[in-house]
mmCIF file of C-alpha atoms in Angstrom:
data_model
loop_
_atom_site.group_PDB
_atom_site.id
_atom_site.type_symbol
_atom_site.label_atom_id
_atom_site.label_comp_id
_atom_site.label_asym_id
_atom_site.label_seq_id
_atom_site.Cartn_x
_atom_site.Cartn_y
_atom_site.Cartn_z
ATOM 1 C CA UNK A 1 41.661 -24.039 -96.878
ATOM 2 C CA UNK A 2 44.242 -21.505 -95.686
ATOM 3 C CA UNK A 3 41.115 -19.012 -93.867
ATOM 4 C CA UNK A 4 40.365 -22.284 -91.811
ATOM 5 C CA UNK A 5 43.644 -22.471 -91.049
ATOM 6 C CA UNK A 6 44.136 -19.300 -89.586
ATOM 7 C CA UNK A 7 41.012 -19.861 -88.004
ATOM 8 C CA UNK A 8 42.636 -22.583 -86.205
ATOM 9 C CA UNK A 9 45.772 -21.594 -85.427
ATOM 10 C CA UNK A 10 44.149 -17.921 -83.722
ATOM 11 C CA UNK A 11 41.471 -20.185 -81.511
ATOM 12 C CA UNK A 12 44.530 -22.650 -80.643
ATOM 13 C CA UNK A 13 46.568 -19.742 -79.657
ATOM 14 C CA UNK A 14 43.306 -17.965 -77.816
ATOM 15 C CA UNK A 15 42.602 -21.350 -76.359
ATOM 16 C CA UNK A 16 45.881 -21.689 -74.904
ATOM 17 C CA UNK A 17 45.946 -18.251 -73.218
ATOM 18 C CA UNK A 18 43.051 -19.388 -71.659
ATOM 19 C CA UNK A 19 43.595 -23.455 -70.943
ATOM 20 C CA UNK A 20 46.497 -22.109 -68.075
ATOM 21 C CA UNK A 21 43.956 -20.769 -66.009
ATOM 22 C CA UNK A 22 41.062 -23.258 -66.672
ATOM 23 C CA UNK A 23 43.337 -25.948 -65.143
ATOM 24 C CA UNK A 24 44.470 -23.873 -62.238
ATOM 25 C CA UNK A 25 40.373 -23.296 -61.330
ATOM 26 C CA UNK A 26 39.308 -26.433 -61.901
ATOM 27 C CA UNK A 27 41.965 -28.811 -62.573
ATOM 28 C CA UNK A 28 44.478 -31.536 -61.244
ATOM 29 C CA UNK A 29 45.201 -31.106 -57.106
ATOM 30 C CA UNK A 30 47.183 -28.289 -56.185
ATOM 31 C CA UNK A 31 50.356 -30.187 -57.107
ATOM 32 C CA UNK A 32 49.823 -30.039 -60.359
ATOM 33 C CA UNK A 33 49.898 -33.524 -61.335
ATOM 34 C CA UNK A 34 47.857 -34.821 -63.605
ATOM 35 C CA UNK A 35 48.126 -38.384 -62.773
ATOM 36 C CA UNK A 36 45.883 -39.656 -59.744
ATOM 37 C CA UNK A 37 47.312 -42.747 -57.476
ATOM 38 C CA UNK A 38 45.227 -46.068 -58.034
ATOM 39 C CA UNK A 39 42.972 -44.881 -60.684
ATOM 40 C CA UNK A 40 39.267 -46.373 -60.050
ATOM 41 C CA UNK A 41 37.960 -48.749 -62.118
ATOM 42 C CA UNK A 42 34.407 -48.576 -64.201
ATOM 43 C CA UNK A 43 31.201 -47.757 -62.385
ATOM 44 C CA UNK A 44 29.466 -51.067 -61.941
ATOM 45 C CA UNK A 45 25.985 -50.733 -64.094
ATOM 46 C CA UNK A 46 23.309 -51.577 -61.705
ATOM 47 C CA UNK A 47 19.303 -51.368 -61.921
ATOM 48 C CA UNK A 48 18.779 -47.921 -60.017
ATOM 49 C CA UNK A 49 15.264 -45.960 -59.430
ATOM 50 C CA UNK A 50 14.927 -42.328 -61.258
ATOM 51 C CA UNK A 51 16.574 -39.725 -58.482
ATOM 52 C CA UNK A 52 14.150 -37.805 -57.021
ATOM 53 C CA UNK A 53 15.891 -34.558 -57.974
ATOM 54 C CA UNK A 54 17.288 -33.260 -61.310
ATOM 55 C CA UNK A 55 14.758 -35.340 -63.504
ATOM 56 C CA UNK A 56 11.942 -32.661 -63.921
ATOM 57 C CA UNK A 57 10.473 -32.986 -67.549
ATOM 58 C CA UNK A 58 11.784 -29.352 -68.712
ATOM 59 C CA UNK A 59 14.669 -27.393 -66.979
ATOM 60 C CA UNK A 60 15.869 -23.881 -68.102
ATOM 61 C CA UNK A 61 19.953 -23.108 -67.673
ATOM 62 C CA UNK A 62 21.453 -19.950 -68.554
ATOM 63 C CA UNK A 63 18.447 -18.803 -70.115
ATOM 64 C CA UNK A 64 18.180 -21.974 -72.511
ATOM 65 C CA UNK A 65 15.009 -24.823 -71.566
ATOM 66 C CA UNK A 66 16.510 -28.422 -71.760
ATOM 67 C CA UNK A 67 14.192 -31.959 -72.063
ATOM 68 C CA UNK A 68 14.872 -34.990 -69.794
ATOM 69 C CA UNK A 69 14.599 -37.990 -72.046
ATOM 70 C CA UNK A 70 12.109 -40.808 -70.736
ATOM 71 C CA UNK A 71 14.368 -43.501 -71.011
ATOM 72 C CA UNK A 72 17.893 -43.855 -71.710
ATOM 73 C CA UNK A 73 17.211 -46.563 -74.091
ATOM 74 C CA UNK A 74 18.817 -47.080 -77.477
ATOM 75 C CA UNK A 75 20.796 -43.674 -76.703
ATOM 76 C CA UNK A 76 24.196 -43.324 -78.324
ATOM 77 C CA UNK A 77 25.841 -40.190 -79.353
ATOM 78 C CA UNK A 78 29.237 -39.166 -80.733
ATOM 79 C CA UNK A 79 31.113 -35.356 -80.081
ATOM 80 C CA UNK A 80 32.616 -33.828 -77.727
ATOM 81 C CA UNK A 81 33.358 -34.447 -73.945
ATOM 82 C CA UNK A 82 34.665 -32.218 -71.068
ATOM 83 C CA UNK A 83 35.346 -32.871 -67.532
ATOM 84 C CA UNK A 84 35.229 -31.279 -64.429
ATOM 85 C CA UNK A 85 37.442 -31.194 -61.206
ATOM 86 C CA UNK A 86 38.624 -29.554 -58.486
ATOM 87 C CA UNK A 87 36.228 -26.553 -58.946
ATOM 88 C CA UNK A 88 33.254 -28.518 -58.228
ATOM 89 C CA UNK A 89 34.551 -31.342 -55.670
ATOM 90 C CA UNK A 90 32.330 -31.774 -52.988
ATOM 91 C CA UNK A 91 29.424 -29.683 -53.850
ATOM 92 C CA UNK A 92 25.685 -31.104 -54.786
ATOM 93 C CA UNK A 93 25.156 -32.671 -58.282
ATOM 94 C CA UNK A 94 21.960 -32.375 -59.766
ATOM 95 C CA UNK A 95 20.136 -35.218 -58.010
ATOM 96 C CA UNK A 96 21.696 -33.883 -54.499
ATOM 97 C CA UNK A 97 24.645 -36.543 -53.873
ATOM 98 C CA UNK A 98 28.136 -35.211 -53.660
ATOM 99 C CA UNK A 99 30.157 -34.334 -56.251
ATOM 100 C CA UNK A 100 33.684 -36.660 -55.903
ATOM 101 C CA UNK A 101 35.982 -35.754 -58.505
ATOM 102 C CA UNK A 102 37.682 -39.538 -58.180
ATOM 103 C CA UNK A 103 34.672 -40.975 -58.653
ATOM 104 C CA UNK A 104 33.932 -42.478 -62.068
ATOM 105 C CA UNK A 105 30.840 -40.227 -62.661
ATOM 106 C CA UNK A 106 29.583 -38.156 -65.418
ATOM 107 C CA UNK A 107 27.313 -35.163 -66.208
ATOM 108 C CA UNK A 108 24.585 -35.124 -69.004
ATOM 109 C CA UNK A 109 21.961 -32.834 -70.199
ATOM 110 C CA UNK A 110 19.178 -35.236 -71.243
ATOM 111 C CA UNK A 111 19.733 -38.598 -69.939
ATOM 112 C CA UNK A 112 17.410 -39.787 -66.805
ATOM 113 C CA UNK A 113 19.762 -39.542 -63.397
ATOM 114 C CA UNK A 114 20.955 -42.201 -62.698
ATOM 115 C CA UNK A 115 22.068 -43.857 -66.350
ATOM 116 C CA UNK A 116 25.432 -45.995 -67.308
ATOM 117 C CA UNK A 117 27.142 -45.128 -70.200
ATOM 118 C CA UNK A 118 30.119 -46.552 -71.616
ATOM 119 C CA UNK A 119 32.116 -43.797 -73.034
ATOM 120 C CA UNK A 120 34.636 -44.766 -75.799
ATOM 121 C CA UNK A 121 37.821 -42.353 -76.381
ATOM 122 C CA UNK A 122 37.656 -42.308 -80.922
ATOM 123 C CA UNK A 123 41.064 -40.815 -80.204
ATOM 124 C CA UNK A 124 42.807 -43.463 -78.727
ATOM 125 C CA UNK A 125 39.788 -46.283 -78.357
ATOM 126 C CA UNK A 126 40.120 -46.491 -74.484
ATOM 127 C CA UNK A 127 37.070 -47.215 -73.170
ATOM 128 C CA UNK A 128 35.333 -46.644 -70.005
ATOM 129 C CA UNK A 129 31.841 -46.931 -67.895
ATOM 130 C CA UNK A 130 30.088 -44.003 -66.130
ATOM 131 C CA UNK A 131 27.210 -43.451 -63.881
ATOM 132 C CA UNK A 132 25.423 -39.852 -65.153
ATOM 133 C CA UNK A 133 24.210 -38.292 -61.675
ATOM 134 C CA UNK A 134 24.517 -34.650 -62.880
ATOM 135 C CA UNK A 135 23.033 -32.193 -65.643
ATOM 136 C CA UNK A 136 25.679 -30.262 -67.761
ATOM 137 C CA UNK A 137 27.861 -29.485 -70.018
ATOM 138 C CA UNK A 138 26.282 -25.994 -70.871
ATOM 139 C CA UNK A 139 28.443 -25.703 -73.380
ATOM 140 C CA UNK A 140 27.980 -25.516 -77.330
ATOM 141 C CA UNK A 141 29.062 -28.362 -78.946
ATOM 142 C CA UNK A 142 29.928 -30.674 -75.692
ATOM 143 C CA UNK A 143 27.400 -33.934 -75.150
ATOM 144 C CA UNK A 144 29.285 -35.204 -71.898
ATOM 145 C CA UNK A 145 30.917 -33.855 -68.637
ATOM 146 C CA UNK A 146 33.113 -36.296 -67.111
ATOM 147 C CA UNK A 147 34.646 -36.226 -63.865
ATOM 148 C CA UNK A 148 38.467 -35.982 -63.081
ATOM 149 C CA UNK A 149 38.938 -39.580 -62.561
ATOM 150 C CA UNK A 150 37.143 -40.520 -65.720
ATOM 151 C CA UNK A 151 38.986 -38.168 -67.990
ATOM 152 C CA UNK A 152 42.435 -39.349 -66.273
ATOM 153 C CA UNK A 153 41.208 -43.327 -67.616
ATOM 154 C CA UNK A 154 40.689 -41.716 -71.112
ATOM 155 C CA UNK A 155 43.956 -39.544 -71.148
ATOM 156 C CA UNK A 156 41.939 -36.281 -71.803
ATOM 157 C CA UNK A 157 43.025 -34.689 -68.287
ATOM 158 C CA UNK A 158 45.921 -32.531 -70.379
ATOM 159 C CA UNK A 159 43.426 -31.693 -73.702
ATOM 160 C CA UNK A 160 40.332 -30.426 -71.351
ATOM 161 C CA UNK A 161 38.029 -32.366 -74.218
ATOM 162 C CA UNK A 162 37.624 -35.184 -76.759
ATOM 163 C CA UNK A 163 35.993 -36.560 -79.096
ATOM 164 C CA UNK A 164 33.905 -39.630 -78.054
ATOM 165 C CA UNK A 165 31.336 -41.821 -78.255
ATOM 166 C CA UNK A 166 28.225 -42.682 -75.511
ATOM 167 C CA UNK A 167 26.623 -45.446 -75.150
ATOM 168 C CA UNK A 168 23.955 -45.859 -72.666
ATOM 169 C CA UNK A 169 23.933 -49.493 -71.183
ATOM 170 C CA UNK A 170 20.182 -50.794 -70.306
ATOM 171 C CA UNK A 171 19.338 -53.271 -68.419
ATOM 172 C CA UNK A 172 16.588 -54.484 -70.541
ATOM 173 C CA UNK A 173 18.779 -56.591 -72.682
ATOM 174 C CA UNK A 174 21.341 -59.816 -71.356
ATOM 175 C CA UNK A 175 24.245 -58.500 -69.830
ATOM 176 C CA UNK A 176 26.057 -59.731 -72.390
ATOM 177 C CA UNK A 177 24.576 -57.603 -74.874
ATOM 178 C CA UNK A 178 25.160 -54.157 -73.086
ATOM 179 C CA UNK A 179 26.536 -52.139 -74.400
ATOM 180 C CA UNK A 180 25.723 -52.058 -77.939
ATOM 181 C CA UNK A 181 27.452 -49.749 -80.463
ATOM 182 C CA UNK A 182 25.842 -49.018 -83.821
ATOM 183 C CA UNK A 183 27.749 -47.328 -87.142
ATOM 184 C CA UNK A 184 24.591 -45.180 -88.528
ATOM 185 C CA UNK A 185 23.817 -41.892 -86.975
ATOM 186 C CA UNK A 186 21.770 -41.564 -83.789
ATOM 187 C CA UNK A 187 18.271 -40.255 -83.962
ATOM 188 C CA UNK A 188 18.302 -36.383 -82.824
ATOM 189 C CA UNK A 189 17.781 -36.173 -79.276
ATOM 190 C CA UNK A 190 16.319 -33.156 -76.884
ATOM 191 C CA UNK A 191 19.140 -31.726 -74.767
ATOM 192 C CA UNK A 192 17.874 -31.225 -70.970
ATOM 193 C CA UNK A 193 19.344 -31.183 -67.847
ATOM 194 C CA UNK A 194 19.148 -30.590 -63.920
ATOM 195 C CA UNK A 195 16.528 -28.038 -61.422
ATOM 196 C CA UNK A 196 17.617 -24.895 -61.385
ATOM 197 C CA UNK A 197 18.398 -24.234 -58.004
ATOM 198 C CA UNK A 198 21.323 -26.908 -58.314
ATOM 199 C CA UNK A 199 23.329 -26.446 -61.457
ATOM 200 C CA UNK A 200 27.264 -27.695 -60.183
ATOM 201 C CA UNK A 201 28.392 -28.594 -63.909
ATOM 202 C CA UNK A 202 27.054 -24.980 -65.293
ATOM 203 C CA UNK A 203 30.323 -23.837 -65.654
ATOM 204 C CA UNK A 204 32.147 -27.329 -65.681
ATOM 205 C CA UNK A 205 33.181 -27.604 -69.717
ATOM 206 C CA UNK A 206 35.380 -24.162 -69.114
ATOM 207 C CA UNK A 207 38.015 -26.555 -69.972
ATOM 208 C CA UNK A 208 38.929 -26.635 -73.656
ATOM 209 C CA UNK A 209 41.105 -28.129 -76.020
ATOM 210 C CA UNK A 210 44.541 -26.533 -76.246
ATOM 211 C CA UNK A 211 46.199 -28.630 -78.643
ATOM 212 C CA UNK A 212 44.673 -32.274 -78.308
ATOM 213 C CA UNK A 213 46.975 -35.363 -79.600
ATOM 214 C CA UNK A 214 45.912 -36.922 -83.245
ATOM 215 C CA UNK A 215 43.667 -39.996 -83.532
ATOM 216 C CA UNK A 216 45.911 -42.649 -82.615
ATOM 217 C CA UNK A 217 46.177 -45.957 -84.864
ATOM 218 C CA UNK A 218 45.041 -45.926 -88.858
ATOM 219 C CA UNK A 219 41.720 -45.225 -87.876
ATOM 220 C CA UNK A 220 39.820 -41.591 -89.381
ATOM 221 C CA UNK A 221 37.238 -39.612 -87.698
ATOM 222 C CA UNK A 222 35.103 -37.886 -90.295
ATOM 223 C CA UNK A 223 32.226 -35.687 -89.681
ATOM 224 C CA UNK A 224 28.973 -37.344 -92.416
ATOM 225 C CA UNK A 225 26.437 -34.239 -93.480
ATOM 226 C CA UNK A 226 23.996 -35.894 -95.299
ATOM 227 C CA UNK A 227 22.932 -39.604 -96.931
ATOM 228 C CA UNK A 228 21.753 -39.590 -100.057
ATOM 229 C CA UNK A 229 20.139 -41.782 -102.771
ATOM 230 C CA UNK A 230 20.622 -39.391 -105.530
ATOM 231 C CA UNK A 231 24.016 -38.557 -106.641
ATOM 232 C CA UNK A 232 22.797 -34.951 -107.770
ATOM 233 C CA UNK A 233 21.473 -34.125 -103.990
ATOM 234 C CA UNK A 234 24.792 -35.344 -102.952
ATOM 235 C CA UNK A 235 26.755 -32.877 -105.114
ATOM 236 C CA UNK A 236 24.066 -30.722 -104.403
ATOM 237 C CA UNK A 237 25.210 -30.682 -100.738
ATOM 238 C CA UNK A 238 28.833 -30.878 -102.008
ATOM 239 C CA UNK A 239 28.406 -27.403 -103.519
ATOM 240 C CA UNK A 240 26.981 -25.631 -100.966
ATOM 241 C CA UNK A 241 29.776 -26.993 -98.337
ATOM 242 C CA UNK A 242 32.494 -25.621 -101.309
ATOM 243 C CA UNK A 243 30.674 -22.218 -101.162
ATOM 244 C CA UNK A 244 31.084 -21.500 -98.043
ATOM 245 C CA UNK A 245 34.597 -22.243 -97.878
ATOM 246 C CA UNK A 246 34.579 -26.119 -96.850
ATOM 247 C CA UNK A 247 36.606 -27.738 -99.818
ATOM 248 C CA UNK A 248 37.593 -30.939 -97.717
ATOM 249 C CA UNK A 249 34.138 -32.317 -98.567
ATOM 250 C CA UNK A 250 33.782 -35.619 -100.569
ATOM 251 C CA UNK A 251 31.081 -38.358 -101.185
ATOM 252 C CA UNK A 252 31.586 -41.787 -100.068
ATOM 253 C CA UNK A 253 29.537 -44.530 -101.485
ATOM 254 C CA UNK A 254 28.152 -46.886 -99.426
ATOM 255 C CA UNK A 255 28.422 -50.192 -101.406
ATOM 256 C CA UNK A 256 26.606 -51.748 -98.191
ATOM 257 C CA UNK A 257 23.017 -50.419 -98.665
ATOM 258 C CA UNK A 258 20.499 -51.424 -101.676
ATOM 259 C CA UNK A 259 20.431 -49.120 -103.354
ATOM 260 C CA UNK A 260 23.811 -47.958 -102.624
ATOM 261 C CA UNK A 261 23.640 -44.308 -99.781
ATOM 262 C CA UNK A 262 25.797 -41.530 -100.940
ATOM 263 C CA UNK A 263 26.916 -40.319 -97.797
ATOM 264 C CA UNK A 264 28.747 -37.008 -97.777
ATOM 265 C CA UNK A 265 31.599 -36.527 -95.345
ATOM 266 C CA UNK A 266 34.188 -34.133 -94.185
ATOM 267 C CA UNK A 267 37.848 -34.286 -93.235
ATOM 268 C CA UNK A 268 39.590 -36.252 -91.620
ATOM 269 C CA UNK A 269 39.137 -34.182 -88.362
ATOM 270 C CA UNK A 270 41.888 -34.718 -85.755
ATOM 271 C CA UNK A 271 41.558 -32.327 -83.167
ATOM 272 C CA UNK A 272 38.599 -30.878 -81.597
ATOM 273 C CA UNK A 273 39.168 -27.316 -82.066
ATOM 274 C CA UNK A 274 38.932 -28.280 -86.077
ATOM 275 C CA UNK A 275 35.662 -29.603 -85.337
ATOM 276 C CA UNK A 276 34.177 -26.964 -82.987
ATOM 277 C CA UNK A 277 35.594 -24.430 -85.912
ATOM 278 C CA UNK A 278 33.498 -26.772 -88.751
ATOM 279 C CA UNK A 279 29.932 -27.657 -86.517
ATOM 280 C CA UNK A 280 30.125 -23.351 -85.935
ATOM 281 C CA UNK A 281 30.111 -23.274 -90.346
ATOM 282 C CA UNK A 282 27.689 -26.084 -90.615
ATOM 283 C CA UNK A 283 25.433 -24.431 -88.584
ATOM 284 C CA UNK A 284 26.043 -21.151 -89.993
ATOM 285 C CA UNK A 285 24.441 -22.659 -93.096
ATOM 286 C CA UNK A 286 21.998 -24.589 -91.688
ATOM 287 C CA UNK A 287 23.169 -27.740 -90.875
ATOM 288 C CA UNK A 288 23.113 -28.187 -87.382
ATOM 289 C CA UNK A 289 22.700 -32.425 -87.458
ATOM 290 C CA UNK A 290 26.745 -33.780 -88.312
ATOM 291 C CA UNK A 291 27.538 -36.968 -87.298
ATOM 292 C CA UNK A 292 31.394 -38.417 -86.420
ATOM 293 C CA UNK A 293 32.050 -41.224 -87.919
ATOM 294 C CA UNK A 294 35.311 -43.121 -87.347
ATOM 295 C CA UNK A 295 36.865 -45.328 -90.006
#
């Protein structure tokens, strides 16, 4: 796939131009560092009322409309997170409270404010809990803003982004039941996000990945484009992925379903700017709906 490959290697390069200056504008302290002194722990999940700002039904952001979900329940979603700093410490989130960039918070464009999610690393499996009280990232291809002290727990302070999986925790099951994690994809959710007049994360995902470590471990992420029960709509799908220059494509037969899903996948993907580079293909020939799945 040498055209992908010079795909990636110009965005790493353009990526890295532009990282330096990301981190100076919204990065670690002015030291430098990117270690903080007595990292916090998780955000304790707690039964919480809907804030009375920054949960309007419909929102519009840089020209885009966004839907607040009813309920954070059942929600899990795998791609790519961000995080915020320095840039935005101290100003208004979405639902008015205070931006603290040591805070284990988070920013999300759909899920009610105030919702706990556990956010799981799938590059090195640390794992941490959140509580969402601002809209954003409004940036393609990024589900989650996190703030400083959140990326520092998950090692991501250096990348600028991830890849990771949300869970949100509900408090309609035991405690010992939240969260849950499931294998098969998530249902498609409506992005949304916060009033206009208060938008502190609109600018928050400048930070991007300038040359993010490899999965750590044995374990693959793959990105899955399709499940099918007929082998021929599989290699269907397999053909149109090899025509437009995607020739990493396989199918994978899931022995675990009756009758047995032929789920098509891509990769292994390591870094993120390999997947921002494939979700930009996918969608350039209509599939706009990959899952990560990590194996």
């Amino acid at each position: 796939m040498p055209a992908r490959l010079l795909q990636i290697a110009f965005f790493s390069l353009l990526l890295a131009a532009c990282g330096s200056d990301n981190l100076r504008g919204d990065g670690p302290p002015a030291s430098g560092s990117t270690r903080i002194r007595g990292l916090p722990g998780d955000a304790i999940p707690r039964p919480e009322a809907r804030s009375k700002y920054g949960n309007g039904p419909v929102y519009e952001v840089l020209g885009k409309r966004y839907r607040v979900m009813p309920s954070s329940s059942g929600y899990q979603e795998r791609g790519v997170a961000s995080w915020y700093g320095r840039k935005f410490h101290g100003n208004l989130t979405s639902n008015r409270e205070v931006y603290d960039m040591h805070a284990m918070t988070a920013a999300h464009k759909s899920l009610p404010l105030p919702t706990y999610v556990r956010v799981r690393n799938l590059q090195n499996d640390k794992s941490i809990v959140v509580r969402v009280n601002d809209r954003g990232p409004f940036v393609h291809n990024r589900i989650i803003d996190l703030s400083y002290a959140a990326a520092a727990r998950l090692d991501m302070l250096r990348d600028g982004t991830g890849l990771v999986e949300v869970t949100a925790i509900n408090f309609d099951t035991p405690a010992g039941d939240r969260p849950t994690r499931t294998t098969t994809a998530p249902a498609p959710v409506a992005e949304a996000s916060p009033p206009p007049s208060v938008q502190p994360s609109v600018q928050s995902s400048v930070q991007t990945s300038v040359d993010p470590a490899p999965l750590a471990g044995s374990a693959q992420i793959f990105v899955q484009v399709g499940a099918f029960g007929e082998r021929e709509n599989a290699e269907r799908r397999l053909g149109v992925l090899a025509a437009s220059g995607i020739d990493n494509a396989f199918i994978h037969e899931d022995a675990s379903t009756s009758p047995p899903l032929l789920r098509v996948r891509i990769g292994p993907v390591a870094r993120v700017i390999e997947y921002d580079i494939l979700v930009e293909e996918l969608e350039n020939i209509g599939i706009t709906d990959p899952y990560l799945v990590l194996e």
